[in-house]
Structure formats: structure tokens, C-alpha cells
JSON list of C-alpha atoms in Angstrom, two decimals:
[
{"chain": "I", "resi": 1392, "resn": "MET", "atom": "CA", "xyz": [78.87, 98.13, 103.59]},
{"chain": "I", "resi": 1393, "resn": "SER", "atom": "CA", "xyz": [76.16, 100.71, 104.08]},
{"chain": "I", "resi": 1394, "resn": "LEU", "atom": "CA", "xyz": [72.66, 99.67, 103.11]},
{"chain": "I", "resi": 1395, "resn": "ASN", "atom": "CA", "xyz": [72.33, 102.66, 100.78]},
{"chain": "I", "resi": 1396, "resn": "ARG", "atom": "CA", "xyz": [75.35, 101.64, 98.71]},
{"chain": "I", "resi": 1397, "resn": "PHE", "atom": "CA", "xyz": [74.14, 98.04, 98.61]},
{"chain": "I", "resi": 1398, "resn": "GLU", "atom": "CA", "xyz": [70.68, 99.03, 97.38]},
{"chain": "I", "resi": 1399, "resn": "ALA", "atom": "CA", "xyz": [72.08, 101.51, 94.86]},
{"chain": "I", "resi": 1400, "resn": "PHE", "atom": "CA", "xyz": [74.25, 98.84, 93.23]},
{"chain": "I", "resi": 1401, "resn": "SER", "atom": "CA", "xyz": [71.38, 96.34, 93.19]},
{"chain": "I", "resi": 1402, "resn": "ASP", "atom": "CA", "xyz": [68.97, 98.88, 91.69]},
{"chain": "I", "resi": 1403, "resn": "GLY", "atom": "CA", "xyz": [71.54, 99.67, 89.02]},
{"chain": "I", "resi": 1404, "resn": "VAL", "atom": "CA", "xyz": [71.79, 96.04, 87.94]},
{"chain": "I", "resi": 1405, "resn": "PHE", "atom": "CA", "xyz": [68.00, 95.68, 87.87]},
{"chain": "I", "resi": 1406, "resn": "ALA", "atom": "CA", "xyz": [67.73, 98.84, 85.75]},
{"chain": "I", "resi": 1407, "resn": "ILE", "atom": "CA", "xyz": [70.36, 97.65, 83.28]},
{"chain": "I", "resi": 1408, "resn": "ALA", "atom": "CA", "xyz": [68.72, 94.22, 82.99]},
{"chain": "I", "resi": 1409, "resn": "VAL", "atom": "CA", "xyz": [65.29, 95.62, 82.10]},
{"chain": "I", "resi": 1410, "resn": "THR", "atom": "CA", "xyz": [66.91, 98.01, 79.64]},
{"chain": "I", "resi": 1411, "resn": "LEU", "atom": "CA", "xyz": [68.76, 95.20, 77.88]},
{"chain": "I", "resi": 1412, "resn": "LEU", "atom": "CA", "xyz": [65.46, 93.40, 77.31]},
{"chain": "I", "resi": 1413, "resn": "VAL", "atom": "CA", "xyz": [64.33, 95.90, 74.70]},
{"chain": "I", "resi": 1414, "resn": "ILE", "atom": "CA", "xyz": [67.54, 95.74, 72.66]},
{"chain": "I", "resi": 1415, "resn": "GLU", "atom": "CA", "xyz": [66.47, 92.47, 71.03]},
{"chain": "I", "resi": 1416, "resn": "ILE", "atom": "CA", "xyz": [63.33, 94.07, 69.59]},
{"chain": "I", "resi": 1417, "resn": "LYS", "atom": "CA", "xyz": [64.60, 95.04, 66.15]},
{"chain": "I", "resi": 1418, "resn": "ALA", "atom": "CA", "xyz": [62.71, 97.49, 63.99]},
{"chain": "I", "resi": 1419, "resn": "PRO", "atom": "CA", "xyz": [61.62, 95.84, 60.73]},
{"chain": "I", "resi": 1420, "resn": "ASP", "atom": "CA", "xyz": [62.50, 97.39, 57.39]},
{"chain": "I", "resi": 1421, "resn": "LEU", "atom": "CA", "xyz": [59.30, 99.19, 56.37]},
{"chain": "I", "resi": 1422, "resn": "SER", "atom": "CA", "xyz": [60.85, 101.60, 53.85]},
{"chain": "I", "resi": 1423, "resn": "GLN", "atom": "CA", "xyz": [59.13, 100.02, 50.83]},
{"chain": "I", "resi": 1424, "resn": "ALA", "atom": "CA", "xyz": [56.40, 98.02, 52.55]},
{"chain": "I", "resi": 1425, "resn": "THR", "atom": "CA", "xyz": [52.73, 98.37, 51.73]},
{"chain": "I", "resi": 1426, "resn": "SER", "atom": "CA", "xyz": [50.17, 98.76, 54.50]},
{"chain": "I", "resi": 1427, "resn": "SER", "atom": "CA", "xyz": [49.42, 95.04, 54.55]},
{"chain": "I", "resi": 1428, "resn": "GLU", "atom": "CA", "xyz": [53.12, 94.18, 54.51]},
{"chain": "I", "resi": 1429, "resn": "THR", "atom": "CA", "xyz": [53.70, 96.61, 57.37]},
{"chain": "I", "resi": 1430, "resn": "VAL", "atom": "CA", "xyz": [51.03, 94.93, 59.46]},
{"chain": "I", "resi": 1431, "resn": "ALA", "atom": "CA", "xyz": [52.48, 91.51, 58.69]},
{"chain": "I", "resi": 1432, "resn": "LYS", "atom": "CA", "xyz": [56.01, 92.57, 59.67]},
{"chain": "I", "resi": 1433, "resn": "LEU", "atom": "CA", "xyz": [54.79, 94.20, 62.87]},
{"chain": "I", "resi": 1434, "resn": "LEU", "atom": "CA", "xyz": [52.98, 90.99, 63.78]},
{"chain": "I", "resi": 1435, "resn": "GLN", "atom": "CA", "xyz": [56.27, 89.16, 63.34]},
{"chain": "I", "resi": 1436, "resn": "VAL", "atom": "CA", "xyz": [57.74, 91.41, 66.03]},
{"chain": "I", "resi": 1437, "resn": "PHE", "atom": "CA", "xyz": [54.92, 90.63, 68.48]},
{"chain": "I", "resi": 1438, "resn": "PRO", "atom": "CA", "xyz": [56.60, 87.53, 70.04]},
{"chain": "I", "resi": 1439, "resn": "HIS", "atom": "CA", "xyz": [59.60, 89.67, 70.92]},
{"chain": "I", "resi": 1440, "resn": "VAL", "atom": "CA", "xyz": [57.35, 92.32, 72.45]},
{"chain": "I", "resi": 1441, "resn": "LEU", "atom": "CA", "xyz": [55.49, 89.67, 74.45]},
{"chain": "I", "resi": 1442, "resn": "SER", "atom": "CA", "xyz": [58.70, 88.09, 75.77]},
{"chain": "I", "resi": 1443, "resn": "TYR", "atom": "CA", "xyz": [60.03, 91.57, 76.60]},
{"chain": "I", "resi": 1444, "resn": "ALA", "atom": "CA", "xyz": [56.90, 92.50, 78.57]},
{"chain": "I", "resi": 1445, "resn": "THR", "atom": "CA", "xyz": [56.87, 89.17, 80.40]},
{"chain": "I", "resi": 1446, "resn": "SER", "atom": "CA", "xyz": [60.51, 89.35, 81.44]},
{"chain": "I", "resi": 1447, "resn": "PHE", "atom": "CA", "xyz": [60.19, 93.01, 82.37]},
{"chain": "I", "resi": 1448, "resn": "ILE", "atom": "CA", "xyz": [57.41, 92.11, 84.82]},
{"chain": "I", "resi": 1449, "resn": "VAL", "atom": "CA", "xyz": [59.44, 89.13, 86.10]},
{"chain": "I", "resi": 1450, "resn": "ILE", "atom": "CA", "xyz": [62.39, 91.39, 86.91]},
{"chain": "I", "resi": 1451, "resn": "GLY", "atom": "CA", "xyz": [60.01, 93.98, 88.32]},
{"chain": "I", "resi": 1452, "resn": "VAL", "atom": "CA", "xyz": [58.47, 91.45, 90.72]},
{"chain": "I", "resi": 1453, "resn": "ILE", "atom": "CA", "xyz": [61.92, 90.42, 91.96]},
{"chain": "I", "resi": 1454, "resn": "TRP", "atom": "CA", "xyz": [62.90, 94.07, 92.40]},
{"chain": "I", "resi": 1455, "resn": "ILE", "atom": "CA", "xyz": [59.74, 94.82, 94.40]},
{"chain": "I", "resi": 1456, "resn": "ASN", "atom": "CA", "xyz": [60.32, 91.83, 96.69]},
{"chain": "I", "resi": 1457, "resn": "HIS", "atom": "CA", "xyz": [64.00, 92.71, 97.01]},
{"chain": "I", "resi": 1458, "resn": "HIS", "atom": "CA", "xyz": [63.06, 96.22, 98.11]},
{"chain": "I", "resi": 1459, "resn": "ALA", "atom": "CA", "xyz": [60.46, 94.95, 100.59]},
{"chain": "I", "resi": 1460, "resn": "LEU", "atom": "CA", "xyz": [62.90, 92.46, 102.12]},
{"chain": "I", "resi": 1461, "resn": "PHE", "atom": "CA", "xyz": [65.63, 95.01, 102.79]},
{"chain": "I", "resi": 1462, "resn": "HIS", "atom": "CA", "xyz": [63.18, 97.48, 104.22]},
{"chain": "I", "resi": 1463, "resn": "PHE", "atom": "CA", "xyz": [63.47, 95.55, 107.50]},
{"chain": "I", "resi": 1464, "resn": "ILE", "atom": "CA", "xyz": [67.25, 95.47, 107.96]},
{"chain": "I", "resi": 1465, "resn": "LYS", "atom": "CA", "xyz": [69.72, 98.25, 108.69]},
{"chain": "I", "resi": 1466, "resn": "ARG", "atom": "CA", "xyz": [73.02, 96.62, 107.68]},
{"chain": "I", "resi": 1467, "resn": "VAL", "atom": "CA", "xyz": [74.45, 93.99, 105.34]},
{"chain": "I", "resi": 1468, "resn": "ASP", "atom": "CA", "xyz": [77.26, 91.50, 105.86]},
{"chain": "I", "resi": 1469, "resn": "ARG", "atom": "CA", "xyz": [79.56, 89.69, 103.42]},
{"chain": "I", "resi": 1470, "resn": "THR", "atom": "CA", "xyz": [77.27, 86.65, 103.12]},
{"chain": "I", "resi": 1471, "resn": "ILE", "atom": "CA", "xyz": [74.37, 88.83, 102.02]},
{"chain": "I", "resi": 1472, "resn": "LEU", "atom": "CA", "xyz": [76.62, 90.54, 99.50]},
{"chain": "I", "resi": 1473, "resn": "VAL", "atom": "CA", "xyz": [77.69, 87.22, 97.98]},
{"chain": "I", "resi": 1474, "resn": "ILE", "atom": "CA", "xyz": [74.14, 85.82, 97.81]},
{"chain": "I", "resi": 1475, "resn": "ASN", "atom": "CA", "xyz": [72.88, 89.09, 96.37]},
{"chain": "I", "resi": 1476, "resn": "LEU", "atom": "CA", "xyz": [75.58, 88.99, 93.69]},
{"chain": "I", "resi": 1477, "resn": "LEU", "atom": "CA", "xyz": [74.36, 85.53, 92.73]},
{"chain": "I", "resi": 1478, "resn": "LEU", "atom": "CA", "xyz": [70.81, 86.85, 92.46]},
{"chain": "I", "resi": 1479, "resn": "LEU", "atom": "CA", "xyz": [71.92, 89.84, 90.39]},
{"chain": "I", "resi": 1480, "resn": "MET", "atom": "CA", "xyz": [73.92, 87.54, 88.10]},
{"chain": "I", "resi": 1481, "resn": "CYS", "atom": "CA", "xyz": [70.74, 85.57, 87.41]},
{"chain": "I", "resi": 1482, "resn": "VAL", "atom": "CA", "xyz": [68.71, 88.74, 86.86]},
{"chain": "I", "resi": 1483, "resn": "ALA", "atom": "CA", "xyz": [71.29, 90.14, 84.44]},
{"chain": "I", "resi": 1484, "resn": "PHE", "atom": "CA", "xyz": [71.17, 86.86, 82.47]},
{"chain": "I", "resi": 1485, "resn": "ILE", "atom": "CA", "xyz": [67.39, 87.00, 81.89]},
{"chain": "I", "resi": 1486, "resn": "PRO", "atom": "CA", "xyz": [67.65, 89.11, 78.69]},
{"chain": "I", "resi": 1487, "resn": "TYR", "atom": "CA", "xyz": [69.43, 86.21, 76.94]},
{"chain": "I", "resi": 1488, "resn": "PRO", "atom": "CA", "xyz": [66.69, 83.54, 77.29]},
{"chain": "I", "resi": 1489, "resn": "THR", "atom": "CA", "xyz": [64.17, 86.33, 76.66]},
{"chain": "I", "resi": 1490, "resn": "ALA", "atom": "CA", "xyz": [65.76, 86.98, 73.26]},
{"chain": "I", "resi": 1491, "resn": "LEU", "atom": "CA", "xyz": [65.77, 83.24, 72.52]},
{"chain": "I", "resi": 1492, "resn": "ILE", "atom": "CA", "xyz": [62.12, 82.65, 73.34]},
{"chain": "I", "resi": 1493, "resn": "GLY", "atom": "CA", "xyz": [61.13, 85.78, 71.40]},
{"chain": "I", "resi": 1494, "resn": "GLU", "atom": "CA", "xyz": [62.84, 84.37, 68.30]},
{"chain": "I", "resi": 1495, "resn": "TYR", "atom": "CA", "xyz": [62.26, 80.62, 68.79]},
{"chain": "I", "resi": 1496, "resn": "GLY", "atom": "CA", "xyz": [59.12, 80.44, 70.91]},
{"chain": "I", "resi": 1497, "resn": "THR", "atom": "CA", "xyz": [58.01, 77.16, 69.32]},
{"chain": "I", "resi": 1498, "resn": "SER", "atom": "CA", "xyz": [61.22, 75.32, 70.24]},
{"chain": "I", "resi": 1499, "resn": "LEU", "atom": "CA", "xyz": [60.82, 72.96, 73.21]},
{"chain": "I", "resi": 1500, "resn": "PRO", "atom": "CA", "xyz": [64.43, 73.34, 74.50]},
{"chain": "I", "resi": 1501, "resn": "VAL", "atom": "CA", "xyz": [64.18, 77.13, 74.30]},
{"chain": "I", "resi": 1502, "resn": "VAL", "atom": "CA", "xyz": [60.84, 77.26, 76.16]},
{"chain": "I", "resi": 1503, "resn": "VAL", "atom": "CA", "xyz": [62.16, 74.93, 78.87]},
{"chain": "I", "resi": 1504, "resn": "PHE", "atom": "CA", "xyz": [65.41, 76.89, 79.10]},
{"chain": "I", "resi": 1505, "resn": "TYR", "atom": "CA", "xyz": [63.46, 80.11, 79.66]},
{"chain": "I", "resi": 1506, "resn": "GLY", "atom": "CA", "xyz": [61.42, 78.58, 82.46]},
{"chain": "I", "resi": 1507, "resn": "LEU", "atom": "CA", "xyz": [64.45, 77.03, 84.14]},
{"chain": "I", "resi": 1508, "resn": "THR", "atom": "CA", "xyz": [66.26, 80.37, 84.04]},
{"chain": "I", "resi": 1509, "resn": "LEU", "atom": "CA", "xyz": [63.38, 82.11, 85.80]},
{"chain": "I", "resi": 1510, "resn": "ALA", "atom": "CA", "xyz": [63.12, 79.26, 88.30]},
{"chain": "I", "resi": 1511, "resn": "LEU", "atom": "CA", "xyz": [66.84, 79.50, 89.07]},
{"chain": "I", "resi": 1512, "resn": "THR", "atom": "CA", "xyz": [66.49, 83.25, 89.58]},
{"chain": "I", "resi": 1513, "resn": "GLY", "atom": "CA", "xyz": [63.60, 82.61, 91.96]},
{"chain": "I", "resi": 1514, "resn": "PHE", "atom": "CA", "xyz": [65.64, 80.09, 93.95]},
{"chain": "I", "resi": 1515, "resn": "ALA", "atom": "CA", "xyz": [68.50, 82.60, 94.16]},
{"chain": "I", "resi": 1516, "resn": "TYR", "atom": "CA", "xyz": [66.07, 85.08, 95.68]},
{"chain": "I", "resi": 1517, "resn": "ASN", "atom": "CA", "xyz": [64.87, 82.39, 98.08]},
{"chain": "I", "resi": 1518, "resn": "THR", "atom": "CA", "xyz": [68.44, 81.81, 99.21]},
{"chain": "I", "resi": 1519, "resn": "LEU", "atom": "CA", "xyz": [68.66, 85.51, 100.03]},
{"chain": "I", "resi": 1520, "resn": "TRP", "atom": "CA", "xyz": [65.26, 85.41, 101.74]},
{"chain": "I", "resi": 1521, "resn": "PHE", "atom": "CA", "xyz": [66.14, 82.45, 103.99]},
{"chain": "I", "resi": 1522, "resn": "TYR", "atom": "CA", "xyz": [69.45, 83.99, 105.03]},
{"chain": "I", "resi": 1523, "resn": "VAL", "atom": "CA", "xyz": [67.92, 87.38, 105.87]},
{"chain": "I", "resi": 1524, "resn": "VAL", "atom": "CA", "xyz": [65.07, 85.71, 107.77]},
{"chain": "I", "resi": 1525, "resn": "ARG", "atom": "CA", "xyz": [67.46, 83.55, 109.82]},
{"chain": "I", "resi": 1526, "resn": "ARG", "atom": "CA", "xyz": [70.15, 86.17, 110.36]},
{"chain": "I", "resi": 1527, "resn": "TYR", "atom": "CA", "xyz": [68.04, 89.26, 110.98]},
{"chain": "I", "resi": 1528, "resn": "ILE", "atom": "CA", "xyz": [64.26, 88.94, 110.92]},
{"chain": "I", "resi": 1529, "resn": "THR", "atom": "CA", "xyz": [63.91, 85.90, 113.22]},
{"chain": "I", "resi": 1530, "resn": "SER", "atom": "CA", "xyz": [66.84, 86.59, 115.55]},
{"chain": "I", "resi": 1531, "resn": "GLU", "atom": "CA", "xyz": [65.83, 90.21, 116.05]},
{"chain": "I", "resi": 1532, "resn": "LYS", "atom": "CA", "xyz": [62.10, 89.34, 116.14]},
{"chain": "I", "resi": 1533, "resn": "ILE", "atom": "CA", "xyz": [61.26, 91.99, 113.57]},
{"chain": "I", "resi": 1534, "resn": "ILE", "atom": "CA", "xyz": [58.23, 90.13, 112.21]},
{"chain": "I", "resi": 1535, "resn": "HIS", "atom": "CA", "xyz": [55.88, 87.62, 113.82]},
{"chain": "I", "resi": 1536, "resn": "GLN", "atom": "CA", "xyz": [56.90, 84.01, 113.12]},
{"chain": "I", "resi": 1537, "resn": "LYS", "atom": "CA", "xyz": [53.53, 83.07, 111.56]},
{"chain": "I", "resi": 1538, "resn": "THR", "atom": "CA", "xyz": [53.85, 85.96, 109.13]},
{"chain": "I", "resi": 1539, "resn": "VAL", "atom": "CA", "xyz": [57.36, 84.80, 108.20]},
{"chain": "I", "resi": 1540, "resn": "GLN", "atom": "CA", "xyz": [56.07, 81.28, 107.56]},
{"chain": "I", "resi": 1541, "resn": "LYS", "atom": "CA", "xyz": [53.30, 82.55, 105.27]},
{"chain": "I", "resi": 1542, "resn": "ALA", "atom": "CA", "xyz": [55.73, 84.75, 103.36]},
{"chain": "I", "resi": 1543, "resn": "THR", "atom": "CA", "xyz": [58.18, 81.84, 103.04]},
{"chain": "I", "resi": 1544, "resn": "ILE", "atom": "CA", "xyz": [55.54, 79.58, 101.47]},
{"chain": "I", "resi": 1545, "resn": "TRP", "atom": "CA", "xyz": [54.58, 82.40, 99.11]},
{"chain": "I", "resi": 1546, "resn": "THR", "atom": "CA", "xyz": [58.21, 83.04, 98.17]},
{"chain": "I", "resi": 1547, "resn": "LEU", "atom": "CA", "xyz": [59.01, 79.36, 97.57]},
{"chain": "I", "resi": 1548, "resn": "SER", "atom": "CA", "xyz": [55.97, 78.87, 95.37]},
{"chain": "I", "resi": 1549, "resn": "TYR", "atom": "CA", "xyz": [57.35, 81.42, 92.88]},
{"chain": "I", "resi": 1550, "resn": "PRO", "atom": "CA", "xyz": [60.29, 79.38, 91.46]},
{"chain": "I", "resi": 1551, "resn": "ILE", "atom": "CA", "xyz": [58.36, 76.13, 91.89]},
{"chain": "I", "resi": 1552, "resn": "SER", "atom": "CA", "xyz": [55.63, 77.54, 89.64]},
{"chain": "I", "resi": 1553, "resn": "TYR", "atom": "CA", "xyz": [58.22, 78.11, 86.92]},
{"chain": "I", "resi": 1554, "resn": "LEU", "atom": "CA", "xyz": [59.54, 74.57, 87.29]},
{"chain": "I", "resi": 1555, "resn": "VAL", "atom": "CA", "xyz": [56.01, 73.24, 86.81]},
{"chain": "I", "resi": 1556, "resn": "ALA", "atom": "CA", "xyz": [55.46, 75.53, 83.82]},
{"chain": "I", "resi": 1557, "resn": "ALA", "atom": "CA", "xyz": [58.74, 74.40, 82.27]},
{"chain": "I", "resi": 1558, "resn": "GLY", "atom": "CA", "xyz": [57.80, 70.75, 82.78]},
{"chain": "I", "resi": 1559, "resn": "LEU", "atom": "CA", "xyz": [54.42, 71.28, 81.14]},
{"chain": "I", "resi": 1560, "resn": "ALA", "atom": "CA", "xyz": [56.23, 72.32, 77.96]},
{"chain": "I", "resi": 1561, "resn": "PHE", "atom": "CA", "xyz": [56.83, 68.62, 77.29]},
{"chain": "I", "resi": 1562, "resn": "ILE", "atom": "CA", "xyz": [53.06, 68.26, 77.09]},
{"chain": "I", "resi": 1563, "resn": "ASN", "atom": "CA", "xyz": [52.03, 71.59, 75.58]},
{"chain": "I", "resi": 1564, "resn": "ILE", "atom": "CA", "xyz": [54.41, 74.43, 74.73]},
{"chain": "I", "resi": 1565, "resn": "ASN", "atom": "CA", "xyz": [51.64, 77.01, 74.44]},
{"chain": "I", "resi": 1566, "resn": "LEU", "atom": "CA", "xyz": [50.41, 76.16, 77.94]},
{"chain": "I", "resi": 1567, "resn": "SER", "atom": "CA", "xyz": [53.89, 76.80, 79.31]},
{"chain": "I", "resi": 1568, "resn": "ILE", "atom": "CA", "xyz": [54.11, 80.16, 77.59]},
{"chain": "I", "resi": 1569, "resn": "VAL", "atom": "CA", "xyz": [50.71, 81.18, 78.96]},
{"chain": "I", "resi": 1570, "resn": "LEU", "atom": "CA", "xyz": [51.86, 80.25, 82.47]},
{"chain": "I", "resi": 1571, "resn": "TYR", "atom": "CA", "xyz": [55.10, 82.19, 82.00]},
{"chain": "I", "resi": 1572, "resn": "ILE", "atom": "CA", "xyz": [52.94, 85.25, 81.34]},
{"chain": "I", "resi": 1573, "resn": "LEU", "atom": "CA", "xyz": [50.43, 84.66, 84.15]},
{"chain": "I", "resi": 1574, "resn": "ILE", "atom": "CA", "xyz": [52.86, 83.79, 86.98]},
{"chain": "I", "resi": 1575, "resn": "PRO", "atom": "CA", "xyz": [54.57, 87.21, 87.23]},
{"chain": "I", "resi": 1576, "resn": "LEU", "atom": "CA", "xyz": [51.23, 88.98, 86.75]},
{"chain": "I", "resi": 1577, "resn": "PHE", "atom": "CA", "xyz": [49.86, 87.05, 89.72]},
{"chain": "I", "resi": 1578, "resn": "TYR", "atom": "CA", "xyz": [52.84, 87.95, 91.91]},
{"chain": "I", "resi": 1579, "resn": "LEU", "atom": "CA", "xyz": [52.62, 91.55, 90.76]},
{"chain": "I", "resi": 1580, "resn": "LEU", "atom": "CA", "xyz": [49.31, 92.00, 92.57]},
{"chain": "I", "resi": 1581, "resn": "PRO", "atom": "CA", "xyz": [49.78, 94.83, 95.10]},
{"chain": "I", "resi": 1582, "resn": "GLY", "atom": "CA", "xyz": [50.41, 94.07, 98.70]},
{"chain": "I", "resi": 1583, "resn": "ILE", "atom": "CA", "xyz": [50.70, 90.27, 98.55]},
{"chain": "I", "resi": 1584, "resn": "ILE", "atom": "CA", "xyz": [54.05, 89.89, 100.30]},
{"chain": "I", "resi": 1585, "resn": "ASP", "atom": "CA", "xyz": [54.13, 93.44, 101.62]},
{"chain": "I", "resi": 1586, "resn": "LYS", "atom": "CA", "xyz": [50.91, 93.02, 103.63]},
{"chain": "I", "resi": 1587, "resn": "GLN", "atom": "CA", "xyz": [52.18, 89.77, 105.11]},
{"chain": "I", "resi": 1588, "resn": "LEU", "atom": "CA", "xyz": [55.39, 91.49, 106.20]},
{"chain": "I", "resi": 1589, "resn": "MET", "atom": "CA", "xyz": [53.77, 94.72, 107.39]},
{"chain": "I", "resi": 1590, "resn": "GLU", "atom": "CA", "xyz": [51.09, 93.12, 109.57]},
{"chain": "I", "resi": 1591, "resn": "GLN", "atom": "CA", "xyz": [53.43, 92.68, 112.50]},
{"chain": "I", "resi": 1592, "resn": "VAL", "atom": "CA", "xyz": [55.65, 95.74, 111.99]}
]
């Protein structure tokens, strides 16, 4: 399969997933509400908005890394297609736990479920990363080995961070939610993985 067709399909799934996130944000009935009632009802929507923004950034981070990874290869094989489908399946599922945590953000099982979903998505990306590194980047010596090692540690720490955050929910749910917000923001910082990959290009 051509790389352009592969990337176009992947980008389409990412776009649909981030679009589905906003569907769960329902407009409250404000037809007969007073100003104070309007404010109160809008505040009730805030958890949904927060979960939407968090998951949007999560998917955005994966999309950015996905784009950076495939910048260095010119072709894709069947194994990459299968692993990528697994990753896209996880990405497309994210709107469901996002809707749950927006509605039931004080529920321990829901908070843990959200974190485990993001961790699983991160591990799916890692599977793709390791295969591309072994099959293309290392064998064709596209990037210096030390740079690959640094990027691998960085990539692995992403899903592990979500596992830790999910585990902390058993101690403090609010702490887990704060970490769910901070982790993607941290990985959104410009040039973190890209600089590591571009140093030796």
C-alpha cells in the first residue's frame, strides 16, 4: 500500500475520533432558566468539557507522534497495517470512556477504566513504534542508535504514566484526574520527540 493512502486512512480515523468526543457534550435546557440557574447548569457541563479537552489533546499527541514516525519511512507492509489498525481501534474507542468520566468522574471504576484505556492506546502505539524501529529505522540506519534509545524511553513512559495515574485512583481519584490532564499536556510540548528524531537526520 502506498504511504499516502495509509496516512490518509489513519488521519481520517483520528479526525472522526476527535469529532465524536464533542457529541457527548449536551446543551442544557436554558429556555426558562434564570441567570443564576443558567450559570449552575453550565457548571454542570464543565466536567464533560474538561474530559473532552483532555481526550482531544491525548488523541492529538498520538496523531503528532504517528505523523513524526512515518515521516522516516517510504513504504508500509502488512504487519504495519495490522498494528496500525489496532492502534486506530483504540483511538476510536477513546470517546466512550471520555463520555463515562465526564458523567461519572467521581466513580473509581470509571476513572480507572479511563486511565487503562489511554494506557492501552499508548502500548498499541509502542507496538507500532518498536516494529517500525526494528524493520526500517534500525536496519536502514535512518537515525542514530542513541537517538532511537532516547525516543524509545520517552515513548514507553507515556502509557506507563497512565498506568501509574490509574493506580493512584485507588488512593485519590482527584489526583488521578489531575494527572490525566497533565500527562498529555506534557507530551504536547513542541519538539520533544521530533527533536530527538531529527538530530541525526
